Each structure stands twice: as C-alpha cells, then as structure tokens.
Short mmCIF file of C-alpha atoms in Angstrom, two decimals:
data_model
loop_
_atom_site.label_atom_id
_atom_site.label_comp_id
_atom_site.label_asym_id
_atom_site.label_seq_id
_atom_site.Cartn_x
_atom_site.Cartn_y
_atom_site.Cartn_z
CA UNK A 1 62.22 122.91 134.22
CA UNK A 2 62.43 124.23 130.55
CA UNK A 3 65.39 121.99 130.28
CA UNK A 4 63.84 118.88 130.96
CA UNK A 5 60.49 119.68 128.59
CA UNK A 6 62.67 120.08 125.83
CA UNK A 7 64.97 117.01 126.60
CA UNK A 8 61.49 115.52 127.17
CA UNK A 9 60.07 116.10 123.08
CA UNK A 10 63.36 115.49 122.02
CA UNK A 11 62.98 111.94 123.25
CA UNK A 12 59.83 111.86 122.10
CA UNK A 13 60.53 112.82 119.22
CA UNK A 14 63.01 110.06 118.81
CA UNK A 15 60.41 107.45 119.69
CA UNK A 16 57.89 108.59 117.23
CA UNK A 17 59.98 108.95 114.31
CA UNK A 18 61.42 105.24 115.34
CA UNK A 19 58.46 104.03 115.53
CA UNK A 20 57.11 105.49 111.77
CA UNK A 21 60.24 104.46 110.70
CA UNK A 22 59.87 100.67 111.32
CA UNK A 23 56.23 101.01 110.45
CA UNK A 24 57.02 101.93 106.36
CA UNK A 25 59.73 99.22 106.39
CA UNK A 26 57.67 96.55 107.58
CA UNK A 27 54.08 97.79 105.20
CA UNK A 28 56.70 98.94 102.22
CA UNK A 29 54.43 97.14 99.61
CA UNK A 30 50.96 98.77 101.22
CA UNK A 31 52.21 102.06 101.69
CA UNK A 32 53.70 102.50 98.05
CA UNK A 33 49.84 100.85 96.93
CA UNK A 34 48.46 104.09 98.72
CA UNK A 35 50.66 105.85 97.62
CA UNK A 36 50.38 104.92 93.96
CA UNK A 37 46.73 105.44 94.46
CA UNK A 38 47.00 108.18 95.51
CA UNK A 39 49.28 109.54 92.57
CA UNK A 40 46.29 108.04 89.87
CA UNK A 41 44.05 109.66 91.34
CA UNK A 42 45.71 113.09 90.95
CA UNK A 43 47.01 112.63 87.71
CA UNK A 44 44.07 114.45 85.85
CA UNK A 45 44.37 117.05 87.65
CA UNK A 46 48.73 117.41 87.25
CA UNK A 47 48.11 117.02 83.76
CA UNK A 48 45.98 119.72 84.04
CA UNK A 49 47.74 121.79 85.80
CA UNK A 50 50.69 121.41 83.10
CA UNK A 51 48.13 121.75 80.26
CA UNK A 52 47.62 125.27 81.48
CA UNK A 53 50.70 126.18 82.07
CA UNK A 54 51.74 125.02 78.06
CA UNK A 55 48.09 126.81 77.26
CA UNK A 56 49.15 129.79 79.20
CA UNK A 57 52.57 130.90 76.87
CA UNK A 58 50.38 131.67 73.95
CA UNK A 59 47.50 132.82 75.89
CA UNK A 60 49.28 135.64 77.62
CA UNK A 61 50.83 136.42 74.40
CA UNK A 62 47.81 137.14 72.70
CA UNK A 63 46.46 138.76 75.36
CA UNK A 64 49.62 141.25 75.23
CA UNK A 65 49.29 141.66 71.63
CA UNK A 66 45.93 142.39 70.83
CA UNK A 67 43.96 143.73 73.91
CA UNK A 68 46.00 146.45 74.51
CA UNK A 69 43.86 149.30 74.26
CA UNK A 70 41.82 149.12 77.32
CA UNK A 71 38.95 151.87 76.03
CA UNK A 72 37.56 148.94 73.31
CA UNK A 73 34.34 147.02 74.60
CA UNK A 74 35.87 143.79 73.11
CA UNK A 75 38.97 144.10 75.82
CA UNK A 76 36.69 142.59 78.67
CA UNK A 77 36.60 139.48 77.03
CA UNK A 78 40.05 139.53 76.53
CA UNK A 79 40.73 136.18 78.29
CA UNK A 80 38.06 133.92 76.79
CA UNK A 81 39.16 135.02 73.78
CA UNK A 82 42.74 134.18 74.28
CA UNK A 83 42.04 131.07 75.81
CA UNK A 84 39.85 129.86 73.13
CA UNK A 85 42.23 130.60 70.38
CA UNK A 86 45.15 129.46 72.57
CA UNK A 87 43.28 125.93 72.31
CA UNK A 88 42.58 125.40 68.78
CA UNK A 89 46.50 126.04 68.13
CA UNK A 90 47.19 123.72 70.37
CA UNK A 91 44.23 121.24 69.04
CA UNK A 92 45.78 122.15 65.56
CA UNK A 93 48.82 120.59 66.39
CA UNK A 94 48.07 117.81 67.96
CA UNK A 95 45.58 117.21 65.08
CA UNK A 96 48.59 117.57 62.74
CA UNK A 97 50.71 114.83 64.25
CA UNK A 98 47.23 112.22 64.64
CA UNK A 99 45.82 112.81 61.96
CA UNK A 100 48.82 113.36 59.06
CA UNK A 101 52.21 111.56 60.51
CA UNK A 102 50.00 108.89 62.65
CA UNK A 103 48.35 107.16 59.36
CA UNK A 104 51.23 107.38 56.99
CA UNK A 105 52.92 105.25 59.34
CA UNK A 106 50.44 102.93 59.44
CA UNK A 107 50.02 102.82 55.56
CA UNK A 108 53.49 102.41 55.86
CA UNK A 109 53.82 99.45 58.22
CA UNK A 110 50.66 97.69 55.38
CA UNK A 111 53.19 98.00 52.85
CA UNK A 112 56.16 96.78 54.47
CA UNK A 113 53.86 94.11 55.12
CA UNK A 114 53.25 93.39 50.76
CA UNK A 115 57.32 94.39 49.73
CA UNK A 116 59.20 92.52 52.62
CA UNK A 117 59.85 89.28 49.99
CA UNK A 118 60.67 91.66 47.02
CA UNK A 119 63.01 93.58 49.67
CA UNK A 120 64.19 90.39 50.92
CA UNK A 121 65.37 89.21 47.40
CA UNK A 122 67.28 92.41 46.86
CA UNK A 123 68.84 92.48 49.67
CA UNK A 124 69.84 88.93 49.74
CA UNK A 125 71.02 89.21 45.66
CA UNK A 126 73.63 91.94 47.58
CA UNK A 127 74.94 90.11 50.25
CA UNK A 128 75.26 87.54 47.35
CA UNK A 129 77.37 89.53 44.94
CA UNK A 130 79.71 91.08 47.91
CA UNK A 131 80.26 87.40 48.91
CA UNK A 132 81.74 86.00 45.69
CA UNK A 133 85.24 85.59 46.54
CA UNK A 134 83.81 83.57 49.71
CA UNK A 135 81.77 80.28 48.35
CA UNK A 136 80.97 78.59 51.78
CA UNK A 137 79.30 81.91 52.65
CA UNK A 138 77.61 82.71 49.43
CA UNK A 139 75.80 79.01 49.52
CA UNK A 140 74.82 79.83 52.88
CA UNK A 141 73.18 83.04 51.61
CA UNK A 142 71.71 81.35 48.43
CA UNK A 143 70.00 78.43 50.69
CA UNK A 144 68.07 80.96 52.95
CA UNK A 145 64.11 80.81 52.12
CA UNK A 146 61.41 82.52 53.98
CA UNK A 147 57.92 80.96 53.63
CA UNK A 148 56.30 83.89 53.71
CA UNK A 149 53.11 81.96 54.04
CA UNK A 150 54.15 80.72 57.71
CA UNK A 151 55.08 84.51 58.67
CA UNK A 152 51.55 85.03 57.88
CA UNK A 153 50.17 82.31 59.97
CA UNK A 154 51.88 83.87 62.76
CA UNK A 155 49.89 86.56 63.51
CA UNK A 156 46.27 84.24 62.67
CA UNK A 157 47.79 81.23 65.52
CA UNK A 158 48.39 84.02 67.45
CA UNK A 159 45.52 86.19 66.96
CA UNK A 160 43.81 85.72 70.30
CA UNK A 161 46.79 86.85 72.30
CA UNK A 162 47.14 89.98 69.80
CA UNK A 163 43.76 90.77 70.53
CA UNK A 164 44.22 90.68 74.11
CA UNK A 165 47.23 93.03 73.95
CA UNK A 166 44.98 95.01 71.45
CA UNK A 167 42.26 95.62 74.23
CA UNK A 168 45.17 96.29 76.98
CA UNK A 169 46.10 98.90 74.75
CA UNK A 170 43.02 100.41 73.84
CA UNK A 171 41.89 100.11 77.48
CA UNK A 172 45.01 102.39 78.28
CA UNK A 173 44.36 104.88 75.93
CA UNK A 174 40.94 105.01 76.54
CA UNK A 175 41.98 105.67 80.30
CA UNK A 176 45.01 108.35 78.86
CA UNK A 177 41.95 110.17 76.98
CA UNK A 178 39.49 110.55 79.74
CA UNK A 179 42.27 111.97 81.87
CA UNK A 180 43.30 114.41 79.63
CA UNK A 181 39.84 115.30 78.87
CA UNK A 182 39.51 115.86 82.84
CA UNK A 183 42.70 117.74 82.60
CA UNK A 184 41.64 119.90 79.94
CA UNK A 185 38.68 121.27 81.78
CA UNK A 186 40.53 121.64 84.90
CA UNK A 187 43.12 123.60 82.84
CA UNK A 188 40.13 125.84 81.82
CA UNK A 189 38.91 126.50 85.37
CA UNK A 190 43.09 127.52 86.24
CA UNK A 191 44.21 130.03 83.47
CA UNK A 192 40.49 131.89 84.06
CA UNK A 193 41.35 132.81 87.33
CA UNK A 194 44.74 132.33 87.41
CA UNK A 195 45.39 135.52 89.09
CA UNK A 196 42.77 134.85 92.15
CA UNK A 197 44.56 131.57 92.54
CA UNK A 198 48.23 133.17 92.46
CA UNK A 199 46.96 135.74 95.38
CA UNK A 200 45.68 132.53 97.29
CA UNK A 201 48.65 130.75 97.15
CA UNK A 202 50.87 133.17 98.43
CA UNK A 203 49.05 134.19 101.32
CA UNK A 204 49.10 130.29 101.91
CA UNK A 205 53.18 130.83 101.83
CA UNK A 206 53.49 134.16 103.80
CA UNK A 207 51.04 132.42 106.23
CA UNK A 208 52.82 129.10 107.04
CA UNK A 209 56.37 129.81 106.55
CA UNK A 210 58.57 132.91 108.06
CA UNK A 211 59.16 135.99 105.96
CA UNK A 212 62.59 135.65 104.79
CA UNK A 213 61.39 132.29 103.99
CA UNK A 214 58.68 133.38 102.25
CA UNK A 215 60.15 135.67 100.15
CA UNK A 216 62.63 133.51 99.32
CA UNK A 217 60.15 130.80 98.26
CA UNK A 218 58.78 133.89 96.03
CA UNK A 219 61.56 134.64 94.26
CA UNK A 220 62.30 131.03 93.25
CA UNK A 221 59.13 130.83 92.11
CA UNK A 222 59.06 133.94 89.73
CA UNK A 223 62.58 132.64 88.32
CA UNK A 224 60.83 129.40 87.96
CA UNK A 225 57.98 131.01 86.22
CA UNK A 226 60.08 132.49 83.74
CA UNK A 227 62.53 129.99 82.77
CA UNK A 228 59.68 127.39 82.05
CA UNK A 229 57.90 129.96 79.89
CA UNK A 230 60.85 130.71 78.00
CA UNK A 231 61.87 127.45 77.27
CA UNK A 232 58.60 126.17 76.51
CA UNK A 233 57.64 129.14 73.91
CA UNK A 234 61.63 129.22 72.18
CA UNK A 235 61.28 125.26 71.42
CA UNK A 236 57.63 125.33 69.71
CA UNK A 237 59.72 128.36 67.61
CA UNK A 238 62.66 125.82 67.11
CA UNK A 239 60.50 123.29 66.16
CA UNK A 240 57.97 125.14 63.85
CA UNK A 241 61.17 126.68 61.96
CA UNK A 242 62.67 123.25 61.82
CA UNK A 243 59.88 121.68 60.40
CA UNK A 244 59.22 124.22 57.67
CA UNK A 245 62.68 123.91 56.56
CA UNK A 246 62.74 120.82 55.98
CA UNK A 247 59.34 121.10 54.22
CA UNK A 248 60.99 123.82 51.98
CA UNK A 249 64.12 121.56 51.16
CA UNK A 250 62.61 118.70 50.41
CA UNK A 251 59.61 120.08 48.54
CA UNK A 252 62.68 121.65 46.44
CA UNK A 253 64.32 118.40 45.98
CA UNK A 254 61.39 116.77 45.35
CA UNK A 255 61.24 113.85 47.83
CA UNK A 256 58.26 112.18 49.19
CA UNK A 257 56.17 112.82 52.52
CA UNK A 258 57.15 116.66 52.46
CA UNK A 259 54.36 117.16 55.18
CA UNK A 260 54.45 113.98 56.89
CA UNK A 261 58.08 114.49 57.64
CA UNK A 262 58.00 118.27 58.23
CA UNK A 263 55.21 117.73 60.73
CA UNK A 264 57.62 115.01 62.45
CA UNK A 265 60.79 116.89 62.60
CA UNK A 266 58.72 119.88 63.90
CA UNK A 267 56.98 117.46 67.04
CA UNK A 268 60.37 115.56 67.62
CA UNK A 269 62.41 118.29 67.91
CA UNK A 270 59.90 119.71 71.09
CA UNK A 271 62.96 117.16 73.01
CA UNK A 272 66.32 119.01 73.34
CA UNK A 273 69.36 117.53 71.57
CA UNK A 274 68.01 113.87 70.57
CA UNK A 275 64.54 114.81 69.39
CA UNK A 276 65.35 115.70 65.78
CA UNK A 277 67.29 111.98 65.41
CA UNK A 278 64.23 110.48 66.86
CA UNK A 279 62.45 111.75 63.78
CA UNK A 280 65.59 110.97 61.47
CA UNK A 281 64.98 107.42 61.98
CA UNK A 282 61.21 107.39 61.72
CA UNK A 283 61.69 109.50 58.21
CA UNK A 284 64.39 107.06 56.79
CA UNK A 285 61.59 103.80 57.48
CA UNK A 286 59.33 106.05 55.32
CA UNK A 287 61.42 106.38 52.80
CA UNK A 288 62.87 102.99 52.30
CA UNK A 289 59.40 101.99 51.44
CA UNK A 290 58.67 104.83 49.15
CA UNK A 291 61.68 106.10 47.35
CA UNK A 292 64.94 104.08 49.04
CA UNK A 293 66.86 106.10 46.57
CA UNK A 294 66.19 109.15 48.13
CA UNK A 295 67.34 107.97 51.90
CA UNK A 296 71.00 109.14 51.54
CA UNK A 297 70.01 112.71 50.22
CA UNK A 298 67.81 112.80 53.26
CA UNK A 299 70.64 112.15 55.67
CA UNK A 300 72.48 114.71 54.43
CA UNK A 301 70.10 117.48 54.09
CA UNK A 302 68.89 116.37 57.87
CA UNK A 303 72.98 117.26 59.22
CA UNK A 304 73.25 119.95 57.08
CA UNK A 305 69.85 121.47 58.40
CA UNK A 306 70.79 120.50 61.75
CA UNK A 307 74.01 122.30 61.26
CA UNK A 308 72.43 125.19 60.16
CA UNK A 309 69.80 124.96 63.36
CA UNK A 310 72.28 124.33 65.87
CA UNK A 311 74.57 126.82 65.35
CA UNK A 312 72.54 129.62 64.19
CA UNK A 313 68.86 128.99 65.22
CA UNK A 314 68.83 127.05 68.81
CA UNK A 315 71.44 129.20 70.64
CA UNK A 316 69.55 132.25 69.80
CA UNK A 317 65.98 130.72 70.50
CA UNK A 318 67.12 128.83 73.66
CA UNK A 319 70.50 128.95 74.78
CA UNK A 320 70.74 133.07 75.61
CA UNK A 321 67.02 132.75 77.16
CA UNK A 322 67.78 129.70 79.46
CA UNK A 323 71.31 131.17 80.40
CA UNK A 324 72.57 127.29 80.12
CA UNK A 325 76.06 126.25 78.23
CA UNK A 326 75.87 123.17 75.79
CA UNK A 327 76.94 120.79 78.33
CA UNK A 328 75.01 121.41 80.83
CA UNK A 329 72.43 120.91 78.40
CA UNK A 330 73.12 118.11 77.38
CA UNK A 331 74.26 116.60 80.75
CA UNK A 332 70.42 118.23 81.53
CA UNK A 333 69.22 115.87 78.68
CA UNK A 334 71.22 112.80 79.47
CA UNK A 335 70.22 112.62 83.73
CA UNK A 336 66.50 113.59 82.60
CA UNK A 337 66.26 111.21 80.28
CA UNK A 338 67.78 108.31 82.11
CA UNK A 339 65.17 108.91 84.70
CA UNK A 340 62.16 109.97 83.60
CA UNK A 341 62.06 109.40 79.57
CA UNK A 342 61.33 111.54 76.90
CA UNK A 343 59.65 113.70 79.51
CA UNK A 344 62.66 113.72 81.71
CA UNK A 345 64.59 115.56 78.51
CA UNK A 346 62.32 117.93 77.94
CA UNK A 347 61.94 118.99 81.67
CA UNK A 348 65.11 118.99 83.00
CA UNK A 349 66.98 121.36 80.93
CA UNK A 350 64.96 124.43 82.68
CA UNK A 351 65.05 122.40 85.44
CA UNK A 352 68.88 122.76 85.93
CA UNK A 353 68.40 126.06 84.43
CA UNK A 354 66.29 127.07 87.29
CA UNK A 355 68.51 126.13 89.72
CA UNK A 356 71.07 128.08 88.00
CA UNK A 357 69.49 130.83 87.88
CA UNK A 358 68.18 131.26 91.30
CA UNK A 359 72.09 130.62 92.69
CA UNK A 360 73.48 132.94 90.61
CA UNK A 361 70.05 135.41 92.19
CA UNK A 362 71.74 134.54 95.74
CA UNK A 363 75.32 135.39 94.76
CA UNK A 364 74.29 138.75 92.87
CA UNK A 365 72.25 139.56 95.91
CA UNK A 366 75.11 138.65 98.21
CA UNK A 367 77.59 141.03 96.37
CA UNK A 368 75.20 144.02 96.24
CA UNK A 369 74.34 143.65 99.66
CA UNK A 370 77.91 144.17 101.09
CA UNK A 371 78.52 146.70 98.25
CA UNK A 372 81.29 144.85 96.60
CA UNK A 373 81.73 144.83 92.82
CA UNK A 374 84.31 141.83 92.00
CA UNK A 375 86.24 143.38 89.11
CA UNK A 376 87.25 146.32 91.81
CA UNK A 377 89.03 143.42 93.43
CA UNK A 378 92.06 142.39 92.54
CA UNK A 379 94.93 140.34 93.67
CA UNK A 380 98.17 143.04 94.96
CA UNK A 381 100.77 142.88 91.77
CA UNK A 382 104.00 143.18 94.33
CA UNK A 383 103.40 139.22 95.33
CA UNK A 384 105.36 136.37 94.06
CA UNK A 385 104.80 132.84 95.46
CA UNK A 386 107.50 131.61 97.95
CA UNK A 387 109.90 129.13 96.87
CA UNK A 388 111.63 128.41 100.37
CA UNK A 389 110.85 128.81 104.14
CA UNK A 390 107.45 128.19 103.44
CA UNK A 391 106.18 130.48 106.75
CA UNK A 392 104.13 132.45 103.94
CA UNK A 393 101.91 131.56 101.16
CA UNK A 394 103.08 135.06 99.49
CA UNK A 395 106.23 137.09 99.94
CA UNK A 396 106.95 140.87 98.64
CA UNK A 397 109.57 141.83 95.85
CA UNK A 398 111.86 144.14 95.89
CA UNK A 399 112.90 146.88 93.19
CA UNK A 400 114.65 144.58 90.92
CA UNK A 401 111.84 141.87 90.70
CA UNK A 402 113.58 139.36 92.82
CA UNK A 403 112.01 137.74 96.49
CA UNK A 404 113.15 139.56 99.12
CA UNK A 405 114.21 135.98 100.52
CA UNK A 406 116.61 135.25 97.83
CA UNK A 407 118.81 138.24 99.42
CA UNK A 408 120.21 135.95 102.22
CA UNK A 409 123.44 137.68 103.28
CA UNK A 410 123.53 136.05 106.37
CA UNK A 411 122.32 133.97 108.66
CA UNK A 412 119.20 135.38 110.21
CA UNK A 413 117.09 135.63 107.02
CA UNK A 414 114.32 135.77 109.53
CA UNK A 415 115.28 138.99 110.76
CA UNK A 416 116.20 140.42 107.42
CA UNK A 417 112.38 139.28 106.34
CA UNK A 418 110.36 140.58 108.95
CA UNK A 419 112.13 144.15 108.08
CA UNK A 420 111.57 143.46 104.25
CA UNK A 421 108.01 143.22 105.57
CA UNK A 422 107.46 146.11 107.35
CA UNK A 423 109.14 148.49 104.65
CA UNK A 424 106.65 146.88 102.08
CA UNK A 425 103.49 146.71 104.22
CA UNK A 426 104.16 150.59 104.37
CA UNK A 427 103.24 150.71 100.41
CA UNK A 428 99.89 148.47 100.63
CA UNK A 429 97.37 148.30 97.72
CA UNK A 430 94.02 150.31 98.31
CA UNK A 431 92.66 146.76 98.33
CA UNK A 432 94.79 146.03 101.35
CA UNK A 433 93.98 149.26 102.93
CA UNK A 434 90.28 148.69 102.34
CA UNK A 435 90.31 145.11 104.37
CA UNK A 436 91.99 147.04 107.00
CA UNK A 437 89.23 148.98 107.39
CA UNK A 438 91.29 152.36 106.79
CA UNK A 439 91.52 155.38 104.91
CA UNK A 440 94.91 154.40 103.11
CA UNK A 441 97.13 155.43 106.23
CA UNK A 442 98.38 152.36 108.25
#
C-alpha cells in the first residue's frame, strides 16, 4: 500500500512539474515582467541591505575602538554614535568624488569645447611634418578643414532630442536617488538591531532546514561574513593610500589637479586590478587640456606607483586576508566583470574567495575528523614503477636498487615475484602497517 502512495506522488509529481514547466515557456515574456517587477520593487531595500553592510566595517570598528570601557555612561550610546560617524565618512567620500572630481570634468569637457580648433591645428601641423617624404598624403592632410561653426550647429538642430535624453537621464537619477535615500534609512533600521535580526534569522534556518544542514548553512555564512568584511575594509585602505600617494608625488612634481586626481585614483582603485587604469585614462584627458606636457611624466609615475602598490601594498592589504593567488584574482575580476560590470569586479573576488574558503573549511574538517595529519603520510621509499608485466602499478627493490623483476633467471618470473613479494611485504612501512589496521606485526 505504501508502495503504491509513493509511486502515486511520484507521478504526480511528474505531472505538476510538466505542467509548470510548459506554463513558463509558453508566458516567458509575462513571467520575466513579474519578475522584473518584482526585482524594482526590492531594489531599495537590497541596496540597503548592502549600504549597511559597507556602513557596518567602520561602524564595528569604532565601536571596538572607543567604547571599550563598559563602566563610562557614554558606552550606552555606543551604537548611535558609531553609526552616525560611520555615515558622515562615508557622506565625506562620496561628497569628495561629486563635488571635487565630478565638476573638474565638466570644466574640462567646456574647454575641450573652446581649444578643439587650436588642438586640431597642432595636431594636424604634426601629421604634416611626419608626412613630408609622402606628398599625396601630406595634401590630403593640408586640405582637411573643420567648420567649426557647423559642429556647433549640431548640438542647436539637435537640441530637442538632447533635451529629451537630458530628462531620461535626469528622470533616472532622480529615481537612483530616491532609492538610495529609501535604502539609506532602511540601512539605519538594520545595523541598530542587527543583532535581534541575526538571532531571527537563524532560528528561521535551524527551524526549516535539518541540523547538519543548518549548521552547515552557519558556517558558510560566518566565512562569508568575514571575507566580505575583509575585503571591503583592506580596499578603502588600498585606495586611500593610493590616492595620497599620488597626491604626494605629484604635489612634489608640481603637476596640475593634485586633488582632483588623488581623489580619482583613490575611488577607481575601490575595483580590483583594472580600477586604477580606469582612472589613468580619465587623469591623462585632464591633463591634455591643462598641461599636455606633463601627460608622459604622469604615465610613468602612475606604473611606477602601481609597481610600488602592487607588490608591496595590495598583497599585504588584500591578498593574505582573502587567502586568493593573483590569478584567481584576476580570473575573479575578468568572469565578474564580463557579467555583471564594474560591480561584478568588485564582488566576485570574495566571492570566489568565499567559496575557497569554505572548501578548504570541509577538507580541514574532514582530516581532523578521521585524525589524519597529511605530512605523516607518505608514499613507502622501497617502490619503483614497473617497467614490464604490468600486473602491478608498483613493484619492490631489492638490496642493490634494482626491480626485483629484472632478476629473471628463468622462466617462471611469476613464481620468483610472488616470493620477492612476500619477503618484502614482511618489512612494510608503519604507513602500510597502519592501513592494515595493525600494530606493526603482519
């Protein structure tokens, strides 16, 4: 009877996943509407949940640093404290990249907009005097004109559609502001009672899912916990000492936008490997405007820096706290970033880490449970591989070093083998003995 209840879901079953099955195919386009819906709608409240976590690294650090002494009437307030100045550094620099790199740019782009003929000239006069010993080229070069008056027309016969695009744009990050100021507030409610809602979520987990299960679920979620933090608090270091060296270097060499530039480097280099280029090629457009003569020193005081930060700075910062090698950092970097962005790279490296970490958790726990410790193990010395016969993977020496098969005297090698064996297997390794479950007596 049991039999035929359980054949009975199993067909069931069957039916009813079938059934959902053809259901999504056929309503593809509505379901992913609901489901995109769906995601909108919860996207204050993700972004708030990752705006506390950020919030959270400094927050718990001040908290650990200054409330220590649990006596002072000041250490009940501990966490609106912390929390409040955790937010202004993180308003601070935000404000830093909107309100000092963010309108240098712009003054930038206004006077690319007044030097392109002047830089136009020049760099035709170049091409021009590299091209001498090729006439049908140089005339080419010499009959190029820009009416510069038509590339200004462009944007007036096309103002309406720029203005169009403008309000697109400011509609989106009018939309990208309201849900961050939703996700700020929700971030608020989190890290105040962070630890009520940590107890509530694991007796959520030890109540739906099986112990083992459970615990499991626990311990990839501490590893998780970790590695994030880490990462998260050694690459604002990284970037913060990046950026002030470069301030230092080129405030010593004299070059323009010392805190524009600093302030870049410092935000761009918050994404792993490709970050600092990023803001390499956004400091070279500022400085072709300003001083173009200063755009090769800049190059190589950015390599020489990066030198200097790659080898010395990032694999103490990052590398020994993430427990990842270069290339799977990078390989982290390059998968993250093909599919979700710039926030792909700067997720996925503790991503992979945490992976890594939790299987290596498994493996250690493996070991420890069946009391073995690997370097004890090794391989018996008195093996060689076997060139002939091929019956064994391994076959014993004898005293002078050479396979006990190469001493063929006769015929039956096989009987001359199997008593080769049993003289040898009387000398096993403690290893050997230990698989055999003995006490070193066969």
């Amino acid at each position: 009877m049991k039999e035929k209840k359980q054949v009975i879901r199993i067909v069931l079953s069957i039916i009813t996943f079938t059934v959902v099955l053809v259901y999504i195919v056929n309503h593809t386009s509505m379901i992913a509407g609901i489901f995109g819906k769906i995601v909108s709608m919860l996207v204050p409240f993700l972004l708030g949940g990752a705006i506390a976590f950020v919030i959270n690294i400094p927050m718990k650090s001040i908290e650990d640093k200054f409330f220590k002494d649990e006596t002072k009437g000041i250490y009940k307030y501990k966490r609106a404290i912390s929390m409040i100045v955790a937010y202004i550094l993180a308003f601070l620099v935000v404000g830093l990249v909107v309100f000092v790199v963010v309108p240098e740019l712009a003054a930038t782009v206004t006077k690319i907009k007044d030097k392109l003929p002047e830089m136009f000239d020049k760099g035709r006069a170049i091409f021009i005097k590299y091209t001498e010993k090729y006439p049908s080229i140089k005339k080419e070069i010499q009959e190029i004109n820009v009416n510069w008056n038509e590339v200004g027309n462009i944007f007036k016969n096309n103002s309406s559609t720029i203005i169009g695009k403008t309000v697109s744009v400011f509609s989106s990050i009018i939309s990208a502001i309201t849900n961050t100021l939703v996700g700020i507030v929700f971030s608020a409610y989190i890290l105040s009672q962070k630890e009520h809602l940590a107890k509530q979520f694991k007796m959520i987990i030890y109540a739906l899912f099986k112990e083992n299960t459970a615990d499991e679920m626990m311990v990839f979620g501490k590893i998780a916990n970790s590695t994030f933090s880490k990462f998260f608090a050694c690459q604002f270091r990284e970037g913060i000492i990046l950026g002030s060296m470069f301030m230092v270097a080129m405030g010593i060499l004299r070059m323009p936008f010392v805190l524009t530039i600093g302030v870049l480097i410092a935000f761009t280099a918050l994404i792993p490997v490709f970050g600092a280029f990023i803001g390499l090629l956004i400091a070279i457009f500022l400085l072709l405007v300003e001083a173009p003569n200063m755009v090769v020193w800049f190059i190589v005081l950015f390599f020489v820096l990066q030198f200097i930060e790659n080898y010395f700075i990032y694999p103490k910062l990052v590398g020994g706290d993430i427990g990842l090698s270069a290339i799977w950092v990078l390989l982290a970097v390059i998968v993250g970033g093909d599919l979700m962005g710039v926030i792909g790279m700067f997720v996925f490296i503790p991503l992979v880490s945490v992976f890594y970490a939790y299987g290596r958790s498994i493996v250690y726990r493996k070991l420890k449970k069946k009391s073995i410790n690997v370097e004890d193990k090794q391989a018996p010395e008195d093996v060689a591989p076997l060139m002939e016969g091929r019956r064994r993977l391994f076959t014993p020496k004898n005293k002078t070093g050479k396979s006990s098969t190469a001493n063929k005297a006769s015929t039956k090698k096989d009987e001359n083998y199997t008593g080769n064996n049993k003289i040898s297997s009387e000398k096993q390794t403690p290893v050997e003995d230990t698989k055999k479950g003995g006490n070193g007596n066969v």
